[in-house]
Every structure is written in structure tokens, then in C-alpha cells.
mmCIF file of C-alpha atoms and ligand atoms in Angstrom:
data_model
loop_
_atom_site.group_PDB
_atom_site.id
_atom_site.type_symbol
_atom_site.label_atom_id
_atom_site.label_comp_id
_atom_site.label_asym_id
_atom_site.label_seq_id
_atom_site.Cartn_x
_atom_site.Cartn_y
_atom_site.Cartn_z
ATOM 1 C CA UNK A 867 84.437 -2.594 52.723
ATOM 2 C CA UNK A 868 82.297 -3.124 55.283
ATOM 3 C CA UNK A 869 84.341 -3.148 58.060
ATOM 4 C CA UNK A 870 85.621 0.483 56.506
ATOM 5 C CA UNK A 871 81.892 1.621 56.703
ATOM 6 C CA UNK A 872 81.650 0.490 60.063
ATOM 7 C CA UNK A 873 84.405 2.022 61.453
ATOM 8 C CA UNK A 874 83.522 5.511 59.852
ATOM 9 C CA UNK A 875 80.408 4.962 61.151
ATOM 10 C CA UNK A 876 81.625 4.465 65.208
ATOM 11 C CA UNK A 877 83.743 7.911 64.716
ATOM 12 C CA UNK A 878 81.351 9.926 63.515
ATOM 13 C CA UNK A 879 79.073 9.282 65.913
ATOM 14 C CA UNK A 880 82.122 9.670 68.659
ATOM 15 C CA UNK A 881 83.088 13.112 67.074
ATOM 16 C CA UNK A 882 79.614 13.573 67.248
ATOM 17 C CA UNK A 883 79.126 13.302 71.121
ATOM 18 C CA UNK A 884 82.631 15.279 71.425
ATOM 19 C CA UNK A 885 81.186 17.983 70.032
ATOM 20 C CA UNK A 886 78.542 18.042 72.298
ATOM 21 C CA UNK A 887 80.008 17.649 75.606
ATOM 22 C CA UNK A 888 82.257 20.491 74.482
ATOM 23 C CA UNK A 889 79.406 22.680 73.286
ATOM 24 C CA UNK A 890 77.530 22.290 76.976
ATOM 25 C CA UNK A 891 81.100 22.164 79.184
ATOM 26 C CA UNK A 892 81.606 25.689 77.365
ATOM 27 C CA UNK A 893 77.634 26.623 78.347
ATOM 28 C CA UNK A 894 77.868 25.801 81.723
ATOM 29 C CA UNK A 895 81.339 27.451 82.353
ATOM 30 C CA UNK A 896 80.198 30.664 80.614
ATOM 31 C CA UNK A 897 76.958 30.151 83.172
ATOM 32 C CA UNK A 898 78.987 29.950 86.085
ATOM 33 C CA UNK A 899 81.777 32.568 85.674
ATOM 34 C CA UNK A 900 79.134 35.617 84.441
ATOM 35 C CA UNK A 901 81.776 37.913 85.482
ATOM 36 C CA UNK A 902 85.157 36.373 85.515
ATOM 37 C CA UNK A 903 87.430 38.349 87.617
ATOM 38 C CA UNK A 904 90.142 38.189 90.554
ATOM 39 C CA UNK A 905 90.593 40.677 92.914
ATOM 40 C CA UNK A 906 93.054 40.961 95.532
ATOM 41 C CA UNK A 907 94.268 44.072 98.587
ATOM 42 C CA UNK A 908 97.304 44.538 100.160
ATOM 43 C CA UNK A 909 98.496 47.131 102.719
ATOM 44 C CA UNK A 910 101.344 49.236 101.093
ATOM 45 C CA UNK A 911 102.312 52.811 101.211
ATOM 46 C CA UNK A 912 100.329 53.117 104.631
ATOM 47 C CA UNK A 913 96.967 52.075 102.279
ATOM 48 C CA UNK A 914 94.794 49.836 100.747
ATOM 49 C CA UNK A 915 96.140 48.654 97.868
ATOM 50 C CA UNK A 916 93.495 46.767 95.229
ATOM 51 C CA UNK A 917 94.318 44.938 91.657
ATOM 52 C CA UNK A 918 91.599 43.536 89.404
ATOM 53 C CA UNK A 919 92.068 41.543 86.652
ATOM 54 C CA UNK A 920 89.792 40.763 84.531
ATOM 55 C CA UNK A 921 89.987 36.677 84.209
ATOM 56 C CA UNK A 922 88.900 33.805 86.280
ATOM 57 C CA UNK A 923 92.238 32.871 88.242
ATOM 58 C CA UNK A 924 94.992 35.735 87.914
ATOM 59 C CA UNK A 925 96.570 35.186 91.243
ATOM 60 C CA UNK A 926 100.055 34.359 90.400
ATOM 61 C CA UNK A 927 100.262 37.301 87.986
ATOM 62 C CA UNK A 928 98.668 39.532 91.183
ATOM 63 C CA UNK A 929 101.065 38.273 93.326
ATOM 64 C CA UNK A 930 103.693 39.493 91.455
ATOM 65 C CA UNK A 931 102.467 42.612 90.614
ATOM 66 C CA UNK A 932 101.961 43.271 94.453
ATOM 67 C CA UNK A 933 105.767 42.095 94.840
ATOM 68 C CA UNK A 934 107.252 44.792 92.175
ATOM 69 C CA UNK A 935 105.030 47.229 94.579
ATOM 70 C CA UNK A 936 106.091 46.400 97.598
ATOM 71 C CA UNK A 937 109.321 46.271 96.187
ATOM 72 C CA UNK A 938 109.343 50.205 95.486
ATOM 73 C CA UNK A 939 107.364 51.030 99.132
ATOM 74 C CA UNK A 940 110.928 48.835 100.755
ATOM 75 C CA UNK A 941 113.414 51.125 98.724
ATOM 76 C CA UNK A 942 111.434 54.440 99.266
ATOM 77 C CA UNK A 943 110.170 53.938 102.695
ATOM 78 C CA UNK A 944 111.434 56.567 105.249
ATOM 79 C CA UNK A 945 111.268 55.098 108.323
ATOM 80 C CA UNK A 946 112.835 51.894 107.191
ATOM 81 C CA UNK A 947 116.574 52.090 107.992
ATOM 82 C CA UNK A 948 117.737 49.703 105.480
ATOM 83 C CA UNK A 949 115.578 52.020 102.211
ATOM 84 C CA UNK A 950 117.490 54.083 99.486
ATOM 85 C CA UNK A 951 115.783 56.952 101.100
ATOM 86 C CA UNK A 952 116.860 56.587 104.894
ATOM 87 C CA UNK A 953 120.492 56.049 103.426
ATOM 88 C CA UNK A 954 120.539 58.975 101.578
ATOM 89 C CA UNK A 955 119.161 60.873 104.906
ATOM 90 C CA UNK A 956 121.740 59.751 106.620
ATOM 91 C CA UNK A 957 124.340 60.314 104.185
ATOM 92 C CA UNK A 958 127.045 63.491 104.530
ATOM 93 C CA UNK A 959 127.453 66.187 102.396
ATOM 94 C CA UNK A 960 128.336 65.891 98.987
ATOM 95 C CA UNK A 961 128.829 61.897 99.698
ATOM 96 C CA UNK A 962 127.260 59.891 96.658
ATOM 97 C CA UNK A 963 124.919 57.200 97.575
ATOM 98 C CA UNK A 964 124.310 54.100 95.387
ATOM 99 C CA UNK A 965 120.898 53.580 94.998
ATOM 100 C CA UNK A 966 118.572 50.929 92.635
ATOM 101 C CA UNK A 967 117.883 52.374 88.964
ATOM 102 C CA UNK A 968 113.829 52.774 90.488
ATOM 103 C CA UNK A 969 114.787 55.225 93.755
ATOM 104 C CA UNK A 970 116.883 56.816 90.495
ATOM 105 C CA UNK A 971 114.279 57.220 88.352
ATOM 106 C CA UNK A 972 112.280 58.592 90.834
ATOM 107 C CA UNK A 973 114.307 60.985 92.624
ATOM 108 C CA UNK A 974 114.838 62.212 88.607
ATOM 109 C CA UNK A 975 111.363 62.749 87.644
ATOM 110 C CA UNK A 976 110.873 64.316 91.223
ATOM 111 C CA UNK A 977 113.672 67.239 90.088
ATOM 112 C CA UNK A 978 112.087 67.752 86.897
ATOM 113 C CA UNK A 979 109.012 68.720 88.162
ATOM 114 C CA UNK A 980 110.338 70.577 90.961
ATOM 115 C CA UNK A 981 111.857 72.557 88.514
ATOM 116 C CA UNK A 982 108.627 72.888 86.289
ATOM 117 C CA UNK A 983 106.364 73.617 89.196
ATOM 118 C CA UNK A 984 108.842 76.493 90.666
ATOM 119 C CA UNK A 985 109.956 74.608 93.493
ATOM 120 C CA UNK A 986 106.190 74.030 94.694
ATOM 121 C CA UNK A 987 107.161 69.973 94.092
ATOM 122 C CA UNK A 988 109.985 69.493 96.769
ATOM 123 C CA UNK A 989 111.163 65.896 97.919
ATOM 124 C CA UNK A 990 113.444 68.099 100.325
ATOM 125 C CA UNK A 991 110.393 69.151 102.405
ATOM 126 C CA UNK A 992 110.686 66.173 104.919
ATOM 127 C CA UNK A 993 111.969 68.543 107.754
ATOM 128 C CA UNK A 994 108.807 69.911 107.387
ATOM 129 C CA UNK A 995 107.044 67.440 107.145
ATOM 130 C CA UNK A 996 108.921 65.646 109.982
ATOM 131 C CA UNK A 997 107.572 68.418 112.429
ATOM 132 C CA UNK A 998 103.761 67.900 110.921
ATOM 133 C CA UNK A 999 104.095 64.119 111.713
ATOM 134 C CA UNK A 1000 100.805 63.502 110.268
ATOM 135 C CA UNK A 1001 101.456 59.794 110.357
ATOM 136 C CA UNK A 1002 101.257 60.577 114.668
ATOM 137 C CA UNK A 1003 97.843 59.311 116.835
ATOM 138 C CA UNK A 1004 98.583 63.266 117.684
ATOM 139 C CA UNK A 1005 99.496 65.359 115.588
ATOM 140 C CA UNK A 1006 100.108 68.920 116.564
ATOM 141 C CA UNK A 1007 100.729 72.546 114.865
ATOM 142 C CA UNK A 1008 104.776 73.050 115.282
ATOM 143 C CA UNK A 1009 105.786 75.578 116.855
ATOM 144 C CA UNK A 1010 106.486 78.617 114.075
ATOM 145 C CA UNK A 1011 110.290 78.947 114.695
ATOM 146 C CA UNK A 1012 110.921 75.329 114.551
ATOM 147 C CA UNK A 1013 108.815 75.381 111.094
ATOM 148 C CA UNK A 1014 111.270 78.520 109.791
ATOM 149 C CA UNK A 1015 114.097 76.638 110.742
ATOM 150 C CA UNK A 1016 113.439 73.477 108.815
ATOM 151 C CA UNK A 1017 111.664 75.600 105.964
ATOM 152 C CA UNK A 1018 115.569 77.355 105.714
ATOM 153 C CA UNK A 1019 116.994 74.067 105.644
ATOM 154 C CA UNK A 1020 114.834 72.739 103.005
ATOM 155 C CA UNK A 1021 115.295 75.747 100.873
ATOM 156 C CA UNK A 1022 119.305 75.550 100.751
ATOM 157 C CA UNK A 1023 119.193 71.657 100.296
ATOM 158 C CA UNK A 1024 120.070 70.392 96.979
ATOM 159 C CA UNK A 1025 119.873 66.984 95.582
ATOM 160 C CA UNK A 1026 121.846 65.304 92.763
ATOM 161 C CA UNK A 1027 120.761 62.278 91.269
ATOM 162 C CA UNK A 1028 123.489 60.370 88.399
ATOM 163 C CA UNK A 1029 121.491 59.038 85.800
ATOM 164 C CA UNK A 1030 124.722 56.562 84.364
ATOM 165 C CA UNK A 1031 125.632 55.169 87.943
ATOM 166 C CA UNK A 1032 122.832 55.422 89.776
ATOM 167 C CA UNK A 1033 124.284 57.578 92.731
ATOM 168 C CA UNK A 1034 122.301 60.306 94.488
ATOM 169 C CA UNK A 1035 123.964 63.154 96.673
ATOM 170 C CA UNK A 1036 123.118 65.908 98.914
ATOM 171 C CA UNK A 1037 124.831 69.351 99.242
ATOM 172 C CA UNK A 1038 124.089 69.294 102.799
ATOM 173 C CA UNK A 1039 123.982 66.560 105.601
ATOM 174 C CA UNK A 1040 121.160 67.384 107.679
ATOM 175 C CA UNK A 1041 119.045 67.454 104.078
ATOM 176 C CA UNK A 1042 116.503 64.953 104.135
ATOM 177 C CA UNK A 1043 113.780 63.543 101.270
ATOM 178 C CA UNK A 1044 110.816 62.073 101.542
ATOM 179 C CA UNK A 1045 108.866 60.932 98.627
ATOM 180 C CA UNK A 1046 105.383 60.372 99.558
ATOM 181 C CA UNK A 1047 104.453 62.749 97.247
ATOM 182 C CA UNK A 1048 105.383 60.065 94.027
ATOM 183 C CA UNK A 1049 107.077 56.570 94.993
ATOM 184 C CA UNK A 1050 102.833 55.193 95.153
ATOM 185 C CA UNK A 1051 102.143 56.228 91.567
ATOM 186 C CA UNK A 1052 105.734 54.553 90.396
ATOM 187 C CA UNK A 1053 104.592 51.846 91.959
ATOM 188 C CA UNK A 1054 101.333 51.363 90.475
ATOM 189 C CA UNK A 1055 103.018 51.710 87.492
ATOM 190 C CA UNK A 1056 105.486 49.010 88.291
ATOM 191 C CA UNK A 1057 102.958 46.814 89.211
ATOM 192 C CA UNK A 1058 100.441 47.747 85.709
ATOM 193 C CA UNK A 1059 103.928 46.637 83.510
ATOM 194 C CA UNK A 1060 104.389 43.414 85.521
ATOM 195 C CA UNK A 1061 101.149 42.550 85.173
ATOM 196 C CA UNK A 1062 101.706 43.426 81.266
ATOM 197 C CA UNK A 1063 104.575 41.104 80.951
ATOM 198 C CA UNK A 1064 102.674 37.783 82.508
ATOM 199 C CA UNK A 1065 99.949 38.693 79.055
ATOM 200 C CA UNK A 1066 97.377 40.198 81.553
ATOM 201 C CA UNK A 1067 94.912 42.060 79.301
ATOM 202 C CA UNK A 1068 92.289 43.649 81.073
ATOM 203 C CA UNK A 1069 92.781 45.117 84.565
ATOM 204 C CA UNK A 1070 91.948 48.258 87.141
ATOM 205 C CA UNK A 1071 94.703 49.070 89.847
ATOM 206 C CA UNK A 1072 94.061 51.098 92.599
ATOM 207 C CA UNK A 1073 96.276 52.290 95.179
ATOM 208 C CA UNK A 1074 95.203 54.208 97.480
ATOM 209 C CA UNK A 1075 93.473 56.972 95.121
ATOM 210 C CA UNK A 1076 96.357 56.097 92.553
ATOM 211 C CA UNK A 1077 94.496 54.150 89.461
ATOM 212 C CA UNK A 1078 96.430 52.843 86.673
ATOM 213 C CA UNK A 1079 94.713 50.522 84.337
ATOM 214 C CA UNK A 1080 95.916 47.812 81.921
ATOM 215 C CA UNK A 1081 94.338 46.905 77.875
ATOM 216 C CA UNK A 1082 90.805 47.721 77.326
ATOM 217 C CA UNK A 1083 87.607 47.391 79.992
ATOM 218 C CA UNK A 1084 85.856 44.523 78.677
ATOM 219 C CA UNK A 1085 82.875 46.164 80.620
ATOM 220 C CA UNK A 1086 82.412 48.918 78.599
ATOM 221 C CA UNK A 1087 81.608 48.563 74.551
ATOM 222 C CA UNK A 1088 84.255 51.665 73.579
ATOM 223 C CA UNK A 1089 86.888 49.669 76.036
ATOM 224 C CA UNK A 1090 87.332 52.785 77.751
ATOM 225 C CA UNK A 1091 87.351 53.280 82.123
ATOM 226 C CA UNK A 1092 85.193 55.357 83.381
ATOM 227 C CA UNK A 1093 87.285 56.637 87.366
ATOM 228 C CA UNK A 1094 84.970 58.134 89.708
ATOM 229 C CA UNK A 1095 86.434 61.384 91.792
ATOM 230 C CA UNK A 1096 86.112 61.250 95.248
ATOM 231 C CA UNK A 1097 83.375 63.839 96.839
ATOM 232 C CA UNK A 1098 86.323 65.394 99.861
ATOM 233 C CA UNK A 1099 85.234 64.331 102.872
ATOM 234 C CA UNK A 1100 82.307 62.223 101.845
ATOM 235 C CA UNK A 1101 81.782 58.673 102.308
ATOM 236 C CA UNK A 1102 84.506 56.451 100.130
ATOM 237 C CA UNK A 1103 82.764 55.743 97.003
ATOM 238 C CA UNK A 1104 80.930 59.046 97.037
ATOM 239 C CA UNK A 1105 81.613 60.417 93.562
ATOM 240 C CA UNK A 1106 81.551 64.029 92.350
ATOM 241 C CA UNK A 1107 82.808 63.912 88.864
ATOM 242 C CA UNK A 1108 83.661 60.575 86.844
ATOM 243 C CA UNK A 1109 86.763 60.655 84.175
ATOM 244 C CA UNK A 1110 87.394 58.449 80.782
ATOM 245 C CA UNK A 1111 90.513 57.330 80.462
ATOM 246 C CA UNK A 1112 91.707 54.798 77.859
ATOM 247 C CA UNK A 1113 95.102 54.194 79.626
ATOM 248 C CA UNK A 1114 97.177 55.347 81.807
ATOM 249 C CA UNK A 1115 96.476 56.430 85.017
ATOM 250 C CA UNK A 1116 94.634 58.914 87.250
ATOM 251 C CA UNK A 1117 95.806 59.826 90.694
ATOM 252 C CA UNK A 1118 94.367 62.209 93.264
ATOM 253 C CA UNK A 1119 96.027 64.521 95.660
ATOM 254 C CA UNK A 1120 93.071 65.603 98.255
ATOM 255 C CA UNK A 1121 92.957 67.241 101.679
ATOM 256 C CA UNK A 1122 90.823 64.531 102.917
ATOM 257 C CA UNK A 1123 93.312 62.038 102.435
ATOM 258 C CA UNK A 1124 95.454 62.817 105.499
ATOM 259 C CA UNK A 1125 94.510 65.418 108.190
ATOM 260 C CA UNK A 1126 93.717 66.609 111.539
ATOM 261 C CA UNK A 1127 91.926 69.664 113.060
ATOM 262 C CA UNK A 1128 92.968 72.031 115.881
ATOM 263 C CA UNK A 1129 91.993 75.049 116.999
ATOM 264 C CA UNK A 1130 88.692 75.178 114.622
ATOM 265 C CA UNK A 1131 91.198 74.368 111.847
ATOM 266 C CA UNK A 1132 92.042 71.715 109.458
ATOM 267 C CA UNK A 1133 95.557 71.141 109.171
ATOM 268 C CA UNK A 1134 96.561 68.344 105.493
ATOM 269 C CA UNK A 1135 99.179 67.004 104.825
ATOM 270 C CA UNK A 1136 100.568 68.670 101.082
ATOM 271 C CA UNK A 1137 102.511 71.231 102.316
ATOM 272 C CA UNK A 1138 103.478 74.704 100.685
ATOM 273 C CA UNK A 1139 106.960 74.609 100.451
ATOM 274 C CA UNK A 1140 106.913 78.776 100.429
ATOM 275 C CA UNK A 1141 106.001 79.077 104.041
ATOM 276 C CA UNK A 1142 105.862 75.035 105.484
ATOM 277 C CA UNK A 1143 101.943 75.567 106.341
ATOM 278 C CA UNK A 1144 99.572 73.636 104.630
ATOM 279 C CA UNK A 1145 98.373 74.457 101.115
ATOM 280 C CA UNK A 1146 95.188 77.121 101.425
ATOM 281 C CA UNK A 1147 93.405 76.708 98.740
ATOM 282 C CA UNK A 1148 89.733 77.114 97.168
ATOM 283 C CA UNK A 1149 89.623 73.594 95.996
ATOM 284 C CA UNK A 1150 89.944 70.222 98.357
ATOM 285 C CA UNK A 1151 91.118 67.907 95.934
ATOM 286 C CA UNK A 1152 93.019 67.351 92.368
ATOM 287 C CA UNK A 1153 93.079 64.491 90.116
ATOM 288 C CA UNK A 1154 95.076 64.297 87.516
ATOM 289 C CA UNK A 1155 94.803 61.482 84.297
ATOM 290 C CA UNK A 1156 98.527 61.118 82.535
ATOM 291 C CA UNK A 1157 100.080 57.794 80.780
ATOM 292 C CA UNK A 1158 102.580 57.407 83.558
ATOM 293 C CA UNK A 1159 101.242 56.903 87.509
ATOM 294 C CA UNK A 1160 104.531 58.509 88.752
ATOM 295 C CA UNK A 1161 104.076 61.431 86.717
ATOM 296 C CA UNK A 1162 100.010 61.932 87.653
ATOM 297 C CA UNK A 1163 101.556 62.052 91.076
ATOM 298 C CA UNK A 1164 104.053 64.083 90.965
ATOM 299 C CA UNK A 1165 101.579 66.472 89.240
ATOM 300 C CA UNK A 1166 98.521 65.976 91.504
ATOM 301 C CA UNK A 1167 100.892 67.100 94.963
ATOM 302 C CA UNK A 1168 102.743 69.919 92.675
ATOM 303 C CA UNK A 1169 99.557 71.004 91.061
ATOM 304 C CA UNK A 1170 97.670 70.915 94.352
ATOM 305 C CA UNK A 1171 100.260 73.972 95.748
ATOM 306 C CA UNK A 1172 100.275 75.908 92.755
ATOM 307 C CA UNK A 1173 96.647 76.789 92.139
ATOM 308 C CA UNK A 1174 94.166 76.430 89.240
ATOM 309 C CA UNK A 1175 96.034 79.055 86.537
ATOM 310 C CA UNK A 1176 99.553 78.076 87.156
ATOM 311 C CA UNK A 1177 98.948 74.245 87.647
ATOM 312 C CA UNK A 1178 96.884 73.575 84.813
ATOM 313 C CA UNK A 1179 99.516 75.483 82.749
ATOM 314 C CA UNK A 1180 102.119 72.445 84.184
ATOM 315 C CA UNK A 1181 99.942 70.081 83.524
ATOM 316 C CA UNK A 1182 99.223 70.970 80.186
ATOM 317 C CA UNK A 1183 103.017 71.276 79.529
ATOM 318 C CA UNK A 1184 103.186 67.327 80.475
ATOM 319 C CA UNK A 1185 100.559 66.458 78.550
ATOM 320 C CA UNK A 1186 98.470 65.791 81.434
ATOM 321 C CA UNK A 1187 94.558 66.544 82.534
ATOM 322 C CA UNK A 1188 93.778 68.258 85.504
ATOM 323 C CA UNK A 1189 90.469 68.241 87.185
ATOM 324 C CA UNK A 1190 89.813 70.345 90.685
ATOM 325 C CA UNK A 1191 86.907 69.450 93.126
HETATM 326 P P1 LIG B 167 100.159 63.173 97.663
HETATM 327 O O1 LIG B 167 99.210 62.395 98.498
HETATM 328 O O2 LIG B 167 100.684 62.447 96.483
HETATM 329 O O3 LIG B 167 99.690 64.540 97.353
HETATM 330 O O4 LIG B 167 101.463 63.355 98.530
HETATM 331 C C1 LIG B 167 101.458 63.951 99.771
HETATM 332 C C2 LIG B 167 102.701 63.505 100.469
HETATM 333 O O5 LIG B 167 103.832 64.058 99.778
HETATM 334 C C3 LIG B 167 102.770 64.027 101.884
HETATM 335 O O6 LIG B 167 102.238 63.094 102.790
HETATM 336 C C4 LIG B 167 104.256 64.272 102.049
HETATM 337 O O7 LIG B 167 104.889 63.042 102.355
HETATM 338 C C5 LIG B 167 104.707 64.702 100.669
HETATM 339 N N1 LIG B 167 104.567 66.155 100.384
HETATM 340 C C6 LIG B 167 103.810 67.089 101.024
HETATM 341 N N2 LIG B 167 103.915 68.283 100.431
HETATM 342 C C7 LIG B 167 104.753 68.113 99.380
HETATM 343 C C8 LIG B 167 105.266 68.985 98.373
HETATM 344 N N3 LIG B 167 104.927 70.276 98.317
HETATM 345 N N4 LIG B 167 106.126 68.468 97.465
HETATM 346 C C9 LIG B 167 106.480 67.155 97.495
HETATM 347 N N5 LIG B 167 106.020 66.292 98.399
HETATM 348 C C10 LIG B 167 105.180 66.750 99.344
HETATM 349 MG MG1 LIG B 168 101.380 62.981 94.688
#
């Protein structure tokens, strides 16, 4: 009996101290990691790319979200011989090209809202965009006839993308695509569901002006992310408007992002596919907040050419808010 008592005795008091080394261990964690977080850039799409997440030491799930990214900017990248897209440029007429399901699902979404915006979305621009080499240490106006000839070009070129096989053809072989204008936000999306999958549950992406974000922001008490809007041409991280979002994404499609001046003008880069000059508009920027990244921006670019009336009207058919700055 009283080598029972005893024994109790010696393991309370060890559960005891257990207790209490767990109960400070725990303090002086909590003390040390005040904001728990892990961020990490990359260079993709021809930006910086940043992911958040919102715990102590995510880098194995960032890593692999990065990798589904970079996996998208490889098979969409049009000056990469070996991409979907620079095989499908090089491709003859009416010659199906087998592409991954993603360049698929893009090049898809990218005909749906060409057809919703009136054309004003067109992956078949990149003659014309070719000639406005943006991208160049020097870029210059093209001449007008060379931008009418491409503009013709781009205006009788047809793409057809097979859902079942995952072929994608063109009705002519000197049509060309480019899909700067979406493969980011599919990306970004990619990226969000990987990080998803590894049981990531708090996190901010942003790519380049393309933010997705994943679960709720343990920052805020409604859970909700607050995205600030650019100011055009201000400093980066000059904000003129902030959005809520609970999920999803919000991308923006602004002058500032890529241009040059000449002549006293400013020459961007999101082109009007009705005469192959740059988009004049009244407004320098537009951000738009939709579940899906690829979608936002697809809408941003297409809203961007159509104007206030007409691209709020296709935004609001996708279930998507627009905001113009
Ligand atoms: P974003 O920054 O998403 O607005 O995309 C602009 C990029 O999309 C440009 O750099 C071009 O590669 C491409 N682009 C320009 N104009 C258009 C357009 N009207 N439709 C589709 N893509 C375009
Ligand atoms: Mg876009």
C-alpha cells in the first residue's frame, strides 16, 4: 500500500512538471513567432512573383506552388521554342496540335471571352503585338502599313481548340497567339489549388498585379482581404482604392504596367484589336475581383478595350466586379 502511494505520488508530481514545461514551451513559441508567416518571390511571366502563407515554415508547399506556375509560364511562353504556344505558331493550316489539358483550358476560356467581349479579347493579336515589341530596350511606333497588314491577318485568323483530345488548330499558317493577356492569372490559380491540396489554409498570392488568395486572412476578424489598387504611375504600393474580397482573386490590367513614350506620347501595351493602336481610354487602369484568376484576367485586358458601359456589362455577365482608376 505504501509503495502504491508512493508511486502515485512520483507521477503526479512528474505530470505535474510536464504540464508546465509545455505550458511555457507554448509561451515562448507564441512570443517568438508574433506573426508566423513565410514568404517567398520568384521571377515568372517577365515579373515578380510573391506567395505568403500564413504559417511558420511553408516552404515545401511554396515550392511547389511556384513549380505548377512555372509550369504554365514553360507551356505558354512565346519565345520558348519548345512551349504549346510556339508550336502552335509554327504549325500549318488546319494542322491539329497536341497540346497539355492547361494550354487547352486556356486557349478555351480565351475564345469564350473573345466571343463575349466582341472580339475586343483576341489571343490572335500577336502580329500586332510582335511589331509593338514592348518587351524591346527600344521600342518604336510601327510603321502604319505594317500595323494594317498584321491587323488583316489577325482579323481572318481563327483558332480551334478540342476540348476531348486536347488538340488546337489554326485556319491559317502565318496565325500566331500570344497569351499574355491570361496564362499569369491561370497560373496563380494553379499555384492557389496546389497550395490547397498540401492543407495550406491561409495565404495571399501575388503575381505581378494578379492576387489570388487561399482560406480566410487570419489578420482580419471577418477573415476577409482587403487588395489595395495601384495609383497608375505612382510609386508601387501607392494605393487609390482598396477592395474586399473573401476569395478568389483580383487582377489588374493598367497602362502603367508596360509602356514607352514617343513623340510626347505614351504608347501601352493592351492593344485595340479594331485598329492595332493602343487602347485610348479615359481610365489608366482596371481591376477586376472574380473566383477564378484566369477569368479576372481575361476580363481585366478585354474589359480594359471595351470601355466603362460595355465592359462592366461583361463583367457583370461573368459574375465578376469591375473597378476603373
Ligand atoms: P494584361 O496585362 O493581362 O492586360 O495583358 C496584356 C498582354 O496581353 C499584352 O502584353 C499582350 O501580350 C496581350 N494583349 C494585348 N492586347 C490584347 C487584347 N486586346 N486581347 C488579348 N490579349 C492582348
Ligand atoms: Mg489580362
Amino acid at each position: 500500500m505504501w509503495l502504491r502511494c508512493n508511486v502515485m505520488k512520483k507521477l503526479k508530481t512528474l505530470f505535474t512538471i510536464l504540464i508546465i514545461i509545455t505550458l511555457f514551451s507554448g509561451l515562448a513559441y507564441r512570443s517568438i513567432n508574433k506573426n508566423p508567416q513565410t514568404e517567398e518571390t520568384r521571377f515568372l511571366f517577365d515579373t515578380v512573383c510573391s506567395i505568403t502563407v500564413f504559417s511558420p515554415s511553408a516552404g515545401r508547399e511554396i515550392s511547389a506552388a511556384f513549380d505548377a506556375a512555372a509550369e504554365i509560364h514553360r507551356l505558354t511562353d512565346f519565345y520558348d521554342k519548345a512551349s504549346d504556344v510556339a508550336r502552335i505558331n509554327s504549325a500549318k493550316a488546319n494542322t491539329p496540335v497536341a497540346v497539355s489539358r492547361e494550354t487547352a483550358e486556356i486557349i478555351d476560356l480565351a475564345q469564350k471571352i473573345h466571343t463575349d467581349s466582341k472580339g475586343a479579347f483576341d489571343i490572335c493579336l500577336a502580329p500586332v503585338s510582335q511589331l509593338w515589341n514592348f518587351k524591346s530596350q527600344a521600342p518604336a511606333i510601327p510603321q502604319k502599313p505594317e500595323i494594317e497588314k498584321a491587323l488583316e491577318l489577325c482579323k481572318n485568323s481563327k483558332i480551334t481548340v478540342d476540348m476531348t483530345d486536347f488538340t488546337v488548330a489554326k485556319n491559317h499558317s502565318d496565325a500566331q497567339i500570344d497569351l499574355g493577356g491570361i496564362a499569369k492569372g491561370y497560373a496563380a490559380d494553379a499555384a492557389a489549388r496546389v497550395l490547397e491540396e498540401m492543407g495550406v489554409k491561409a495565404a495571399i498570392l501575388d503575381f505581378g498585379g494578379n492576387i489570388v488568395v487561399v482560406g480566410k486572412n487570419p489578420k482580419t476578424s471577418d477573415g476577409k482581404w482587403r487588395i489595395g489598387l495601384q495609383t497608375p504611375f505612382a510609386p508601387t504600393g501607392e494605393y487609390s482604392k482598396i477592395v474586399e474580397i473573401q476569395s478568389g482573386s483580383t487582377v489588374t490590367s493598367g497602362t502603367y504596367q508596360r509602356y514607352f513614350e514617343a513623340d510626347g506620347n505614351m504608347y501601352h501595351h493592351i492593344i485595340d484589336p479594331q485598329n492595332g493602336f493602343p487602347a485610348q481610354k479615359e481610365y489608366k487602369s482596371v481591376s477586376i475581383s472574380a473566383q477564378s484568376s484566369a477569368l479576372a484576367d481575361a476580363l481585366a485586358t478585354a474589359v480594359f478595350v471595351l470601355g466603362k458601359k460595355d465592359g462592366a456589362a461583361l463583367a457583370e455577365k461573368w459574375g465578376a466586379v469591375v473597378e476603373f482608376l
